[in-house]
Amino acid sequence: MTRSRLKEKHLNVITNQLWIENPANWTKLTERYSLWRYRLTKRQDDYRRFSKSDFFVRFTNNYKDQFDRPFYYFTHDRPTSSLYTVLKPGEQPKPWLFTFDKEEEILYEPVAWDELPSKIWIKLLLALCFHEASTNEQERRVCQSKFFVRAKGNEDWFTALDLKPSVEQMADRSLLRFDVSAGFFAKVKDKPNAWARDNKTYYEQLDSGELTYLRQLRPSKIEPFQKPLYKSTTKAGVKPGVAWYSNAQYEETRSYIIHRIQQRLTAFLQSYGFIVSTAFETMVRQQVRPVNLPLYQLPPVQVLDNRLNKTVPLQPYLDWLTTYDFPTSQGPKRLSVEAIDKETVDKSRPLLILQDVHKDAFARDKGTDEPVGLLACSGYTDPYPVLYSTLGDTVKQSLNVNMNALEGLTVAEHYLDYSFPRALAPYKSNQYKALSKEHRLEAKKRRQLDLKLEVSINELYLKWVISRHSADSSVTDSLPFLHQLAGKWGFMTDNVLLTLNDGSLQFTDLSTQEGKQVLADQFTDLGMIQQAFLERHPYIKSDKQEEALERGQFVLIGDAVIEIERTEVMAMPDYEVLLPIKESGSVAGSRSLPAISVYAGGIWFSPASGRYVVSGVNSTAGKEEHGHHLYQLHLYSEEARAYLTAMLSLLCVTFVRKNQYTVLPFPFDLIRLHRELNPASSLPV
């Protein structure tokens, strides 16, 4: 194996967070705004605690319909819950009557800004920043507690982002993080009736600089409103999506909108004396070596046709499987493949099952169990569970060869109308660009099918290895990087312990007392891990603690424990560098490391903070759908630090996520595959 050409580089990875330090004095803010608190009495708060679950919505909506001022309702305030609001100097809060079990006044009192926890005043100032950005036509607006920004679409139907602020208070400063989720909005065709005006939420679009907000209207102002009116909506079978980054349409992406919100809030806070800076992590790119699985160790692979539409010829797929050059640790290799039927399956050999449907085509409503998937609604029977019920103890993997997109189709037969795509030209080559639109689509489908095949064969191979069927070779020879793990290592998640020791694999069921004893004998007591875990998560309810621990990922080396936590902190492109490059028209520069940061590819680690982020092998191909989370390593003892380099090497494989490094050490993926092989039975101890 050759060493990667990537050199170690230090990089300041910008995140979706802002550092906020208090001003030297609060004079500039107090001269412009006063702070007030509506505090519930104990009786009123008891009513809140034991009333219906809709109290929060009724309570805040009642405020919004009466008062046009930014607010933050803090249910965990002490001694009772409170709603905080800001007014201009000289203004007094208006009396607020609200119906609990009877109509009562909620009393108010002035509060000093520096008396409050930062999570309250930062969210208030964020609301104030949005509020001040839409000063026109105030008589009809509602001061929102949720913030929506339009991302993409047309005037009739578009996608918007819901911004959710989260604040972490430190000793001398606070950290504000922006999380975003996408949702659909549609233009209202007919004016809402009186009931809808009082019980639903309606918005107008409001342009403000480079951003378009969705501003809520007062119920009393909806009837005479003459401009387009919008409401939140859904599309059957379609999830709202906004890419995290797009090289071509970056202004419609989550990261760009967060960047603009950060800019606007930073300028707003700095005008009142706050010290604000973008939070970043200084990271080092890890050196990696390209590696493939030794697929040639697989015995002859059985191929079973389990497609619904068997009028599509099978032979082109068999020819494709027998002539495909799979990347392996010894270079390109072809596999031995044999077509069989379900009556002649040899359960001692690996099995590849050809399918032509996605599981979503047979989706059912979780509440009513009514069919909602396209094929389920059309009377088709899912062939997957029928076949798998008879092959429970066979090492098997499915491959969907139907490259039609399920989304947007309404006729089942259209979805099942497909053919074997030809490789007319290498994807995005000069020959590809010269093809007709129809032929380019076929070439693209073939590339996608090839990638799916490689992923499926890799999964089949890994299942074969962990089922102790590898061909006369130790697990160390069958799986990469394991020879670097000196001593005994364990990987624990989902109530399963995977032990790696001297080339052997052992899976232990931790839901049993015997399994817990194995963990204690070989590594450490489960109670010790649970205690350290819950000390970091003191707010997890007692009935949720066991489930939260099971979802965690833990690496064990002797008595040392490393917990891996996926945070909500996201890596951002460096727009301060990227936007001038965009304006200059430099295509290569807009995909460079200085411009798009970790999205240029690689595994990046901060020894100082113990965080890492994983990107693709190479620069993003122009679009990144979901962005990249930062992962936090929690060392339960200082001795665990000695094992970090070896642990990070387990991220360097590209056979779990095709052409991407894995975001968790790949032995955790072996646990997932073991669960697939043993869905209903207890694991061996």
mmCIF file of N, CA and C in Angstrom, residues 144-252:
data_model
loop_
_atom_site.group_PDB
_atom_site.id
_atom_site.type_symbol
_atom_site.label_atom_id
_atom_site.label_comp_id
_atom_site.label_asym_id
_atom_site.label_seq_id
_atom_site.Cartn_x
_atom_site.Cartn_y
_atom_site.Cartn_z
ATOM 1 N N GLN A 144 -42.215 36.503 16.946
ATOM 2 C CA GLN A 144 -42.090 35.053 16.953
ATOM 3 C C GLN A 144 -41.067 34.569 17.966
ATOM 4 N N SER A 145 -41.303 33.369 18.467
ATOM 5 C CA SER A 145 -40.317 32.691 19.298
ATOM 6 C C SER A 145 -39.576 31.645 18.483
ATOM 7 N N LYS A 146 -40.007 31.422 17.243
ATOM 8 C CA LYS A 146 -39.308 30.531 16.314
ATOM 9 C C LYS A 146 -38.945 31.353 15.087
ATOM 10 N N PHE A 147 -37.827 31.011 14.457
ATOM 11 C CA PHE A 147 -37.285 31.830 13.385
ATOM 12 C C PHE A 147 -37.168 31.000 12.109
ATOM 13 N N PHE A 148 -37.869 31.431 11.064
ATOM 14 C CA PHE A 148 -37.876 30.731 9.790
ATOM 15 C C PHE A 148 -37.241 31.615 8.722
ATOM 16 N N VAL A 149 -36.368 31.008 7.911
ATOM 17 C CA VAL A 149 -35.717 31.713 6.812
ATOM 18 C C VAL A 149 -35.916 30.893 5.545
ATOM 19 N N ARG A 150 -36.405 31.540 4.503
ATOM 20 C CA ARG A 150 -36.632 30.840 3.236
ATOM 21 C C ARG A 150 -35.307 30.401 2.635
ATOM 22 N N ALA A 151 -35.270 29.170 2.087
ATOM 23 C CA ALA A 151 -34.050 28.636 1.494
ATOM 24 C C ALA A 151 -34.153 28.518 -0.022
ATOM 25 N N LYS A 152 -35.237 27.876 -0.524
ATOM 26 C CA LYS A 152 -35.347 27.645 -1.965
ATOM 27 C C LYS A 152 -36.805 27.378 -2.318
ATOM 28 N N GLY A 153 -37.120 27.505 -3.610
ATOM 29 C CA GLY A 153 -38.475 27.223 -4.083
ATOM 30 C C GLY A 153 -39.019 28.361 -4.907
ATOM 31 N N ASN A 154 -40.349 28.364 -5.099
ATOM 32 C CA ASN A 154 -41.003 29.428 -5.857
ATOM 33 C C ASN A 154 -42.022 30.132 -4.969
ATOM 34 N N GLU A 155 -42.806 30.994 -5.551
ATOM 35 C CA GLU A 155 -43.744 31.790 -4.761
ATOM 36 C C GLU A 155 -44.920 30.981 -4.231
ATOM 37 N N ASP A 156 -45.177 29.829 -4.849
ATOM 38 C CA ASP A 156 -46.317 29.013 -4.421
ATOM 39 C C ASP A 156 -45.931 27.936 -3.408
ATOM 40 N N TRP A 157 -44.687 27.471 -3.498
ATOM 41 C CA TRP A 157 -44.267 26.345 -2.666
ATOM 42 C C TRP A 157 -42.763 26.453 -2.460
ATOM 43 N N PHE A 158 -42.313 26.459 -1.218
ATOM 44 C CA PHE A 158 -40.870 26.603 -0.990
ATOM 45 C C PHE A 158 -40.469 25.891 0.306
ATOM 46 N N THR A 159 -39.164 25.770 0.474
ATOM 47 C CA THR A 159 -38.594 25.158 1.670
ATOM 48 C C THR A 159 -37.935 26.239 2.518
ATOM 49 N N ALA A 160 -38.198 26.197 3.805
ATOM 50 C CA ALA A 160 -37.606 27.162 4.731
ATOM 51 C C ALA A 160 -36.883 26.427 5.851
ATOM 52 N N LEU A 161 -35.947 27.131 6.488
ATOM 53 C CA LEU A 161 -35.186 26.568 7.598
ATOM 54 C C LEU A 161 -35.699 27.128 8.916
ATOM 55 N N ASP A 162 -35.884 26.243 9.864
ATOM 56 C CA ASP A 162 -36.256 26.606 11.228
ATOM 57 C C ASP A 162 -34.971 26.654 12.047
ATOM 58 N N LEU A 163 -34.589 27.844 12.519
ATOM 59 C CA LEU A 163 -33.359 28.010 13.285
ATOM 60 C C LEU A 163 -33.629 27.793 14.761
ATOM 61 N N LYS A 164 -32.835 26.905 15.367
ATOM 62 C CA LYS A 164 -33.004 26.579 16.782
ATOM 63 C C LYS A 164 -31.720 26.950 17.526
ATOM 64 N N PRO A 165 -31.759 27.997 18.367
ATOM 65 C CA PRO A 165 -30.567 28.385 19.125
ATOM 66 C C PRO A 165 -30.373 27.515 20.353
ATOM 67 N N SER A 166 -29.131 27.209 20.664
ATOM 68 C CA SER A 166 -28.780 26.462 21.871
ATOM 69 C C SER A 166 -27.602 27.169 22.525
ATOM 70 N N VAL A 167 -27.673 27.403 23.838
ATOM 71 C CA VAL A 167 -26.661 28.192 24.539
ATOM 72 C C VAL A 167 -26.011 27.349 25.631
ATOM 73 N N GLU A 168 -24.673 27.371 25.652
ATOM 74 C CA GLU A 168 -23.896 26.729 26.713
ATOM 75 C C GLU A 168 -23.126 27.823 27.449
ATOM 76 N N GLN A 169 -23.342 27.932 28.745
ATOM 77 C CA GLN A 169 -22.735 29.007 29.534
ATOM 78 C C GLN A 169 -21.435 28.530 30.162
ATOM 79 N N MET A 170 -20.351 29.286 29.930
ATOM 80 C CA MET A 170 -19.052 29.017 30.535
ATOM 81 C C MET A 170 -18.834 29.999 31.691
ATOM 82 N N ALA A 171 -17.642 29.955 32.272
ATOM 83 C CA ALA A 171 -17.348 30.833 33.397
ATOM 84 C C ALA A 171 -17.313 32.298 32.971
ATOM 85 N N ASP A 172 -16.655 32.590 31.832
ATOM 86 C CA ASP A 172 -16.465 33.981 31.423
ATOM 87 C C ASP A 172 -17.100 34.318 30.082
ATOM 88 N N ARG A 173 -17.729 33.380 29.441
ATOM 89 C CA ARG A 173 -18.351 33.626 28.152
ATOM 90 C C ARG A 173 -19.361 32.529 27.858
ATOM 91 N N SER A 174 -20.093 32.676 26.757
ATOM 92 C CA SER A 174 -21.133 31.708 26.394
ATOM 93 C C SER A 174 -20.953 31.281 24.948
ATOM 94 N N LEU A 175 -21.465 30.098 24.649
ATOM 95 C CA LEU A 175 -21.343 29.527 23.314
ATOM 96 C C LEU A 175 -22.743 29.344 22.742
ATOM 97 N N LEU A 176 -23.029 30.039 21.651
ATOM 98 C CA LEU A 176 -24.329 29.948 20.982
ATOM 99 C C LEU A 176 -24.195 29.087 19.736
ATOM 100 N N ARG A 177 -25.021 28.043 19.641
ATOM 101 C CA ARG A 177 -24.990 27.152 18.480
ATOM 102 C C ARG A 177 -26.300 27.284 17.722
ATOM 103 N N PHE A 178 -26.193 27.260 16.397
ATOM 104 C CA PHE A 178 -27.379 27.286 15.546
ATOM 105 C C PHE A 178 -27.589 25.911 14.916
ATOM 106 N N ASP A 179 -28.723 25.301 15.235
ATOM 107 C CA ASP A 179 -29.154 24.084 14.545
ATOM 108 C C ASP A 179 -30.296 24.461 13.608
ATOM 109 N N VAL A 180 -30.400 23.760 12.494
ATOM 110 C CA VAL A 180 -31.463 24.078 11.539
ATOM 111 C C VAL A 180 -32.151 22.808 11.069
ATOM 112 N N SER A 181 -33.454 22.906 10.877
ATOM 113 C CA SER A 181 -34.231 21.822 10.274
ATOM 114 C C SER A 181 -35.072 22.420 9.156
ATOM 115 N N ALA A 182 -35.393 21.607 8.160
ATOM 116 C CA ALA A 182 -36.109 22.097 6.977
ATOM 117 C C ALA A 182 -37.588 21.735 7.051
ATOM 118 N N GLY A 183 -38.411 22.602 6.469
ATOM 119 C CA GLY A 183 -39.848 22.345 6.390
ATOM 120 C C GLY A 183 -40.445 23.019 5.168
ATOM 121 N N PHE A 184 -41.585 22.511 4.709
ATOM 122 C CA PHE A 184 -42.265 23.070 3.541
ATOM 123 C C PHE A 184 -43.237 24.173 3.954
ATOM 124 N N PHE A 185 -43.369 25.184 3.075
ATOM 125 C CA PHE A 185 -44.382 26.220 3.214
ATOM 126 C C PHE A 185 -45.102 26.350 1.871
ATOM 127 N N ALA A 186 -46.416 26.599 1.921
ATOM 128 C CA ALA A 186 -47.210 26.737 0.701
ATOM 129 C C ALA A 186 -48.084 27.982 0.780
ATOM 130 N N LYS A 187 -48.331 28.565 -0.379
ATOM 131 C CA LYS A 187 -49.214 29.729 -0.436
ATOM 132 C C LYS A 187 -50.644 29.285 -0.145
ATOM 133 N N VAL A 188 -51.337 30.070 0.666
ATOM 134 C CA VAL A 188 -52.730 29.778 1.014
ATOM 135 C C VAL A 188 -53.621 30.258 -0.128
ATOM 136 N N LYS A 189 -54.407 29.341 -0.686
ATOM 137 C CA LYS A 189 -55.239 29.679 -1.843
ATOM 138 C C LYS A 189 -56.492 30.458 -1.453
ATOM 139 N N ASP A 190 -57.151 30.033 -0.378
ATOM 140 C CA ASP A 190 -58.381 30.695 0.063
ATOM 141 C C ASP A 190 -58.171 31.307 1.442
ATOM 142 N N LYS A 191 -58.822 32.432 1.699
ATOM 143 C CA LYS A 191 -58.705 33.077 3.000
ATOM 144 C C LYS A 191 -59.192 32.143 4.113
ATOM 145 N N PRO A 192 -58.417 32.016 5.186
ATOM 146 C CA PRO A 192 -58.820 31.133 6.287
ATOM 147 C C PRO A 192 -60.101 31.629 6.955
ATOM 148 N N ASN A 193 -60.916 30.684 7.432
ATOM 149 C CA ASN A 193 -62.121 31.067 8.162
ATOM 150 C C ASN A 193 -61.744 31.451 9.596
ATOM 151 N N ALA A 194 -62.732 31.831 10.373
ATOM 152 C CA ALA A 194 -62.482 32.341 11.719
ATOM 153 C C ALA A 194 -61.796 31.300 12.600
ATOM 154 N N TRP A 195 -62.248 30.039 12.514
ATOM 155 C CA TRP A 195 -61.629 28.989 13.342
ATOM 156 C C TRP A 195 -60.166 28.807 12.975
ATOM 157 N N ALA A 196 -59.861 28.770 11.661
ATOM 158 C CA ALA A 196 -58.478 28.578 11.225
ATOM 159 C C ALA A 196 -57.600 29.751 11.640
ATOM 160 N N ARG A 197 -58.122 30.960 11.569
ATOM 161 C CA ARG A 197 -57.331 32.131 11.956
ATOM 162 C C ARG A 197 -56.927 32.068 13.426
ATOM 163 N N ASP A 198 -57.802 31.522 14.272
ATOM 164 C CA ASP A 198 -57.525 31.475 15.708
ATOM 165 C C ASP A 198 -56.692 30.266 16.120
ATOM 166 N N ASN A 199 -56.689 29.218 15.302
ATOM 167 C CA ASN A 199 -56.063 27.966 15.726
ATOM 168 C C ASN A 199 -54.871 27.537 14.872
ATOM 169 N N LYS A 200 -54.610 28.232 13.774
ATOM 170 C CA LYS A 200 -53.471 27.891 12.938
ATOM 171 C C LYS A 200 -52.561 29.098 12.791
ATOM 172 N N THR A 201 -51.390 28.862 12.238
ATOM 173 C CA THR A 201 -50.388 29.916 12.115
ATOM 174 C C THR A 201 -50.171 30.257 10.649
ATOM 175 N N TYR A 202 -50.207 31.546 10.347
ATOM 176 C CA TYR A 202 -50.028 32.014 8.976
ATOM 177 C C TYR A 202 -48.897 33.048 8.925
ATOM 178 N N TYR A 203 -48.212 33.063 7.771
ATOM 179 C CA TYR A 203 -47.007 33.887 7.640
ATOM 180 C C TYR A 203 -47.046 34.707 6.354
ATOM 181 N N GLU A 204 -46.252 35.771 6.364
ATOM 182 C CA GLU A 204 -45.937 36.506 5.147
ATOM 183 C C GLU A 204 -44.429 36.409 4.915
ATOM 184 N N GLN A 205 -44.003 36.572 3.653
ATOM 185 C CA GLN A 205 -42.585 36.634 3.355
ATOM 186 C C GLN A 205 -42.105 38.069 3.550
ATOM 187 N N LEU A 206 -40.949 38.213 4.171
ATOM 188 C CA LEU A 206 -40.401 39.532 4.445
ATOM 189 C C LEU A 206 -38.936 39.550 4.026
ATOM 190 N N ASP A 207 -38.610 40.280 2.967
ATOM 191 C CA ASP A 207 -37.226 40.400 2.509
ATOM 192 C C ASP A 207 -36.459 41.337 3.429
ATOM 193 N N SER A 208 -35.278 40.887 3.859
ATOM 194 C CA SER A 208 -34.434 41.686 4.744
ATOM 195 C C SER A 208 -32.985 41.451 4.348
ATOM 196 N N GLY A 209 -32.461 42.356 3.500
ATOM 197 C CA GLY A 209 -31.103 42.156 3.010
ATOM 198 C C GLY A 209 -31.039 40.929 2.138
ATOM 199 N N GLU A 210 -30.110 40.020 2.437
ATOM 200 C CA GLU A 210 -29.948 38.797 1.644
ATOM 201 C C GLU A 210 -30.797 37.652 2.173
ATOM 202 N N LEU A 211 -31.604 37.901 3.191
ATOM 203 C CA LEU A 211 -32.426 36.854 3.787
ATOM 204 C C LEU A 211 -33.904 37.184 3.612
ATOM 205 N N THR A 212 -34.705 36.126 3.496
ATOM 206 C CA THR A 212 -36.157 36.283 3.451
ATOM 207 C C THR A 212 -36.747 35.543 4.641
ATOM 208 N N TYR A 213 -37.348 36.299 5.574
ATOM 209 C CA TYR A 213 -37.943 35.707 6.756
ATOM 210 C C TYR A 213 -39.396 35.335 6.493
ATOM 211 N N LEU A 214 -39.885 34.381 7.292
ATOM 212 C CA LEU A 214 -41.315 34.084 7.341
ATOM 213 C C LEU A 214 -41.829 34.709 8.627
ATOM 214 N N ARG A 215 -42.682 35.753 8.503
ATOM 215 C CA ARG A 215 -43.142 36.496 9.663
ATOM 216 C C ARG A 215 -44.596 36.163 9.946
ATOM 217 N N GLN A 216 -44.858 35.779 11.190
ATOM 218 C CA GLN A 216 -46.207 35.386 11.587
ATOM 219 C C GLN A 216 -47.123 36.604 11.689
ATOM 220 N N LEU A 217 -48.389 36.425 11.260
ATOM 221 C CA LEU A 217 -49.381 37.500 11.333
ATOM 222 C C LEU A 217 -50.322 37.298 12.516
ATOM 223 N N ARG A 218 -50.772 38.413 13.068
ATOM 224 C CA ARG A 218 -51.795 38.338 14.103
ATOM 225 C C ARG A 218 -53.090 37.777 13.507
ATOM 226 N N PRO A 219 -53.807 36.950 14.263
ATOM 227 C CA PRO A 219 -55.082 36.418 13.746
ATOM 228 C C PRO A 219 -56.043 37.511 13.285
ATOM 229 N N SER A 220 -56.076 38.642 14.008
ATOM 230 C CA SER A 220 -57.019 39.695 13.658
ATOM 231 C C SER A 220 -56.648 40.425 12.377
ATOM 232 N N LYS A 221 -55.412 40.256 11.892
ATOM 233 C CA LYS A 221 -54.953 40.954 10.692
ATOM 234 C C LYS A 221 -54.954 40.068 9.450
ATOM 235 N N ILE A 222 -55.348 38.806 9.590
ATOM 236 C CA ILE A 222 -55.299 37.880 8.452
ATOM 237 C C ILE A 222 -56.408 38.180 7.444
ATOM 238 N N GLU A 223 -57.610 38.458 7.932
ATOM 239 C CA GLU A 223 -58.751 38.668 7.036
ATOM 240 C C GLU A 223 -58.518 39.833 6.070
ATOM 241 N N PRO A 224 -58.058 41.009 6.513
ATOM 242 C CA PRO A 224 -57.863 42.110 5.562
ATOM 243 C C PRO A 224 -56.528 42.059 4.813
ATOM 244 N N PHE A 225 -55.698 41.060 5.080
ATOM 245 C CA PHE A 225 -54.364 40.997 4.478
ATOM 246 C C PHE A 225 -54.481 40.728 2.975
ATOM 247 N N GLN A 226 -53.841 41.551 2.142
ATOM 248 C CA GLN A 226 -53.995 41.457 0.689
ATOM 249 C C GLN A 226 -52.809 40.783 -0.009
ATOM 250 N N LYS A 227 -51.652 40.691 0.649
ATOM 251 C CA LYS A 227 -50.480 40.072 0.034
ATOM 252 C C LYS A 227 -50.549 38.553 0.181
ATOM 253 N N PRO A 228 -49.649 37.806 -0.494
ATOM 254 C CA PRO A 228 -49.661 36.340 -0.365
ATOM 255 C C PRO A 228 -49.491 35.891 1.082
ATOM 256 N N LEU A 229 -50.249 34.889 1.448
ATOM 257 C CA LEU A 229 -50.254 34.339 2.793
ATOM 258 C C LEU A 229 -49.741 32.901 2.715
ATOM 259 N N TYR A 230 -48.954 32.474 3.711
ATOM 260 C CA TYR A 230 -48.329 31.154 3.659
ATOM 261 C C TYR A 230 -48.561 30.401 4.966
ATOM 262 N N LYS A 231 -48.510 29.080 4.850
ATOM 263 C CA LYS A 231 -48.610 28.239 6.036
ATOM 264 C C LYS A 231 -47.663 27.053 5.889
ATOM 265 N N SER A 232 -47.266 26.506 7.026
ATOM 266 C CA SER A 232 -46.422 25.316 7.034
ATOM 267 C C SER A 232 -47.230 24.131 6.533
ATOM 268 N N THR A 233 -46.592 23.252 5.757
ATOM 269 C CA THR A 233 -47.316 22.122 5.167
ATOM 270 C C THR A 233 -46.381 20.937 4.990
ATOM 271 N N THR A 234 -46.892 19.864 4.410
ATOM 272 C CA THR A 234 -46.107 18.658 4.131
ATOM 273 C C THR A 234 -46.407 18.180 2.721
ATOM 274 N N LYS A 235 -45.537 17.320 2.222
ATOM 275 C CA LYS A 235 -45.756 16.635 0.951
ATOM 276 C C LYS A 235 -45.765 15.136 1.224
ATOM 277 N N ALA A 236 -46.794 14.448 0.738
ATOM 278 C CA ALA A 236 -46.920 13.017 0.990
ATOM 279 C C ALA A 236 -45.709 12.272 0.435
ATOM 280 N N GLY A 237 -45.007 11.558 1.329
ATOM 281 C CA GLY A 237 -43.881 10.732 0.912
ATOM 282 C C GLY A 237 -42.615 11.491 0.577
ATOM 283 N N VAL A 238 -42.584 12.809 0.808
ATOM 284 C CA VAL A 238 -41.417 13.615 0.467
ATOM 285 C C VAL A 238 -40.921 14.335 1.716
ATOM 286 N N LYS A 239 -39.636 14.192 2.010
ATOM 287 C CA LYS A 239 -39.038 14.889 3.136
ATOM 288 C C LYS A 239 -38.420 16.196 2.659
ATOM 289 N N PRO A 240 -38.626 17.272 3.392
ATOM 290 C CA PRO A 240 -37.993 18.539 2.992
ATOM 291 C C PRO A 240 -36.489 18.449 3.149
ATOM 292 N N GLY A 241 -35.770 18.896 2.142
ATOM 293 C CA GLY A 241 -34.319 18.818 2.192
ATOM 294 C C GLY A 241 -33.670 20.098 1.728
ATOM 295 N N VAL A 242 -32.657 20.513 2.457
ATOM 296 C CA VAL A 242 -31.816 21.633 2.060
ATOM 297 C C VAL A 242 -30.378 21.186 2.264
ATOM 298 N N ALA A 243 -29.585 21.206 1.208
ATOM 299 C CA ALA A 243 -28.207 20.741 1.301
ATOM 300 C C ALA A 243 -27.427 21.575 2.310
ATOM 301 N N TRP A 244 -26.445 20.961 2.945
ATOM 302 C CA TRP A 244 -25.593 21.695 3.866
ATOM 303 C C TRP A 244 -24.686 22.646 3.088
ATOM 304 N N TYR A 245 -24.173 22.173 1.960
ATOM 305 C CA TYR A 245 -23.333 23.026 1.117
ATOM 306 C C TYR A 245 -23.512 22.623 -0.331
ATOM 307 N N SER A 246 -23.515 23.591 -1.229
ATOM 308 C CA SER A 246 -23.568 23.352 -2.668
ATOM 309 C C SER A 246 -22.635 24.337 -3.346
ATOM 310 N N ASN A 247 -21.725 23.832 -4.153
ATOM 311 C CA ASN A 247 -20.774 24.699 -4.837
ATOM 312 C C ASN A 247 -21.480 25.626 -5.819
ATOM 313 N N ALA A 248 -22.559 25.138 -6.444
ATOM 314 C CA ALA A 248 -23.250 25.931 -7.458
ATOM 315 C C ALA A 248 -24.332 26.828 -6.857
ATOM 316 N N GLN A 249 -25.072 26.322 -5.869
ATOM 317 C CA GLN A 249 -26.212 27.060 -5.304
ATOM 318 C C GLN A 249 -26.013 27.283 -3.808
ATOM 319 N N TYR A 250 -24.853 27.808 -3.453
ATOM 320 C CA TYR A 250 -24.495 27.935 -2.044
ATOM 321 C C TYR A 250 -25.440 28.859 -1.278
ATOM 322 N N GLU A 251 -26.088 29.827 -1.964
ATOM 323 C CA GLU A 251 -26.972 30.763 -1.270
ATOM 324 C C GLU A 251 -28.261 30.096 -0.794
ATOM 325 N N GLU A 252 -28.532 28.869 -1.253
ATOM 326 C CA GLU A 252 -29.736 28.138 -0.854
ATOM 327 C C GLU A 252 -29.404 27.013 0.126
#
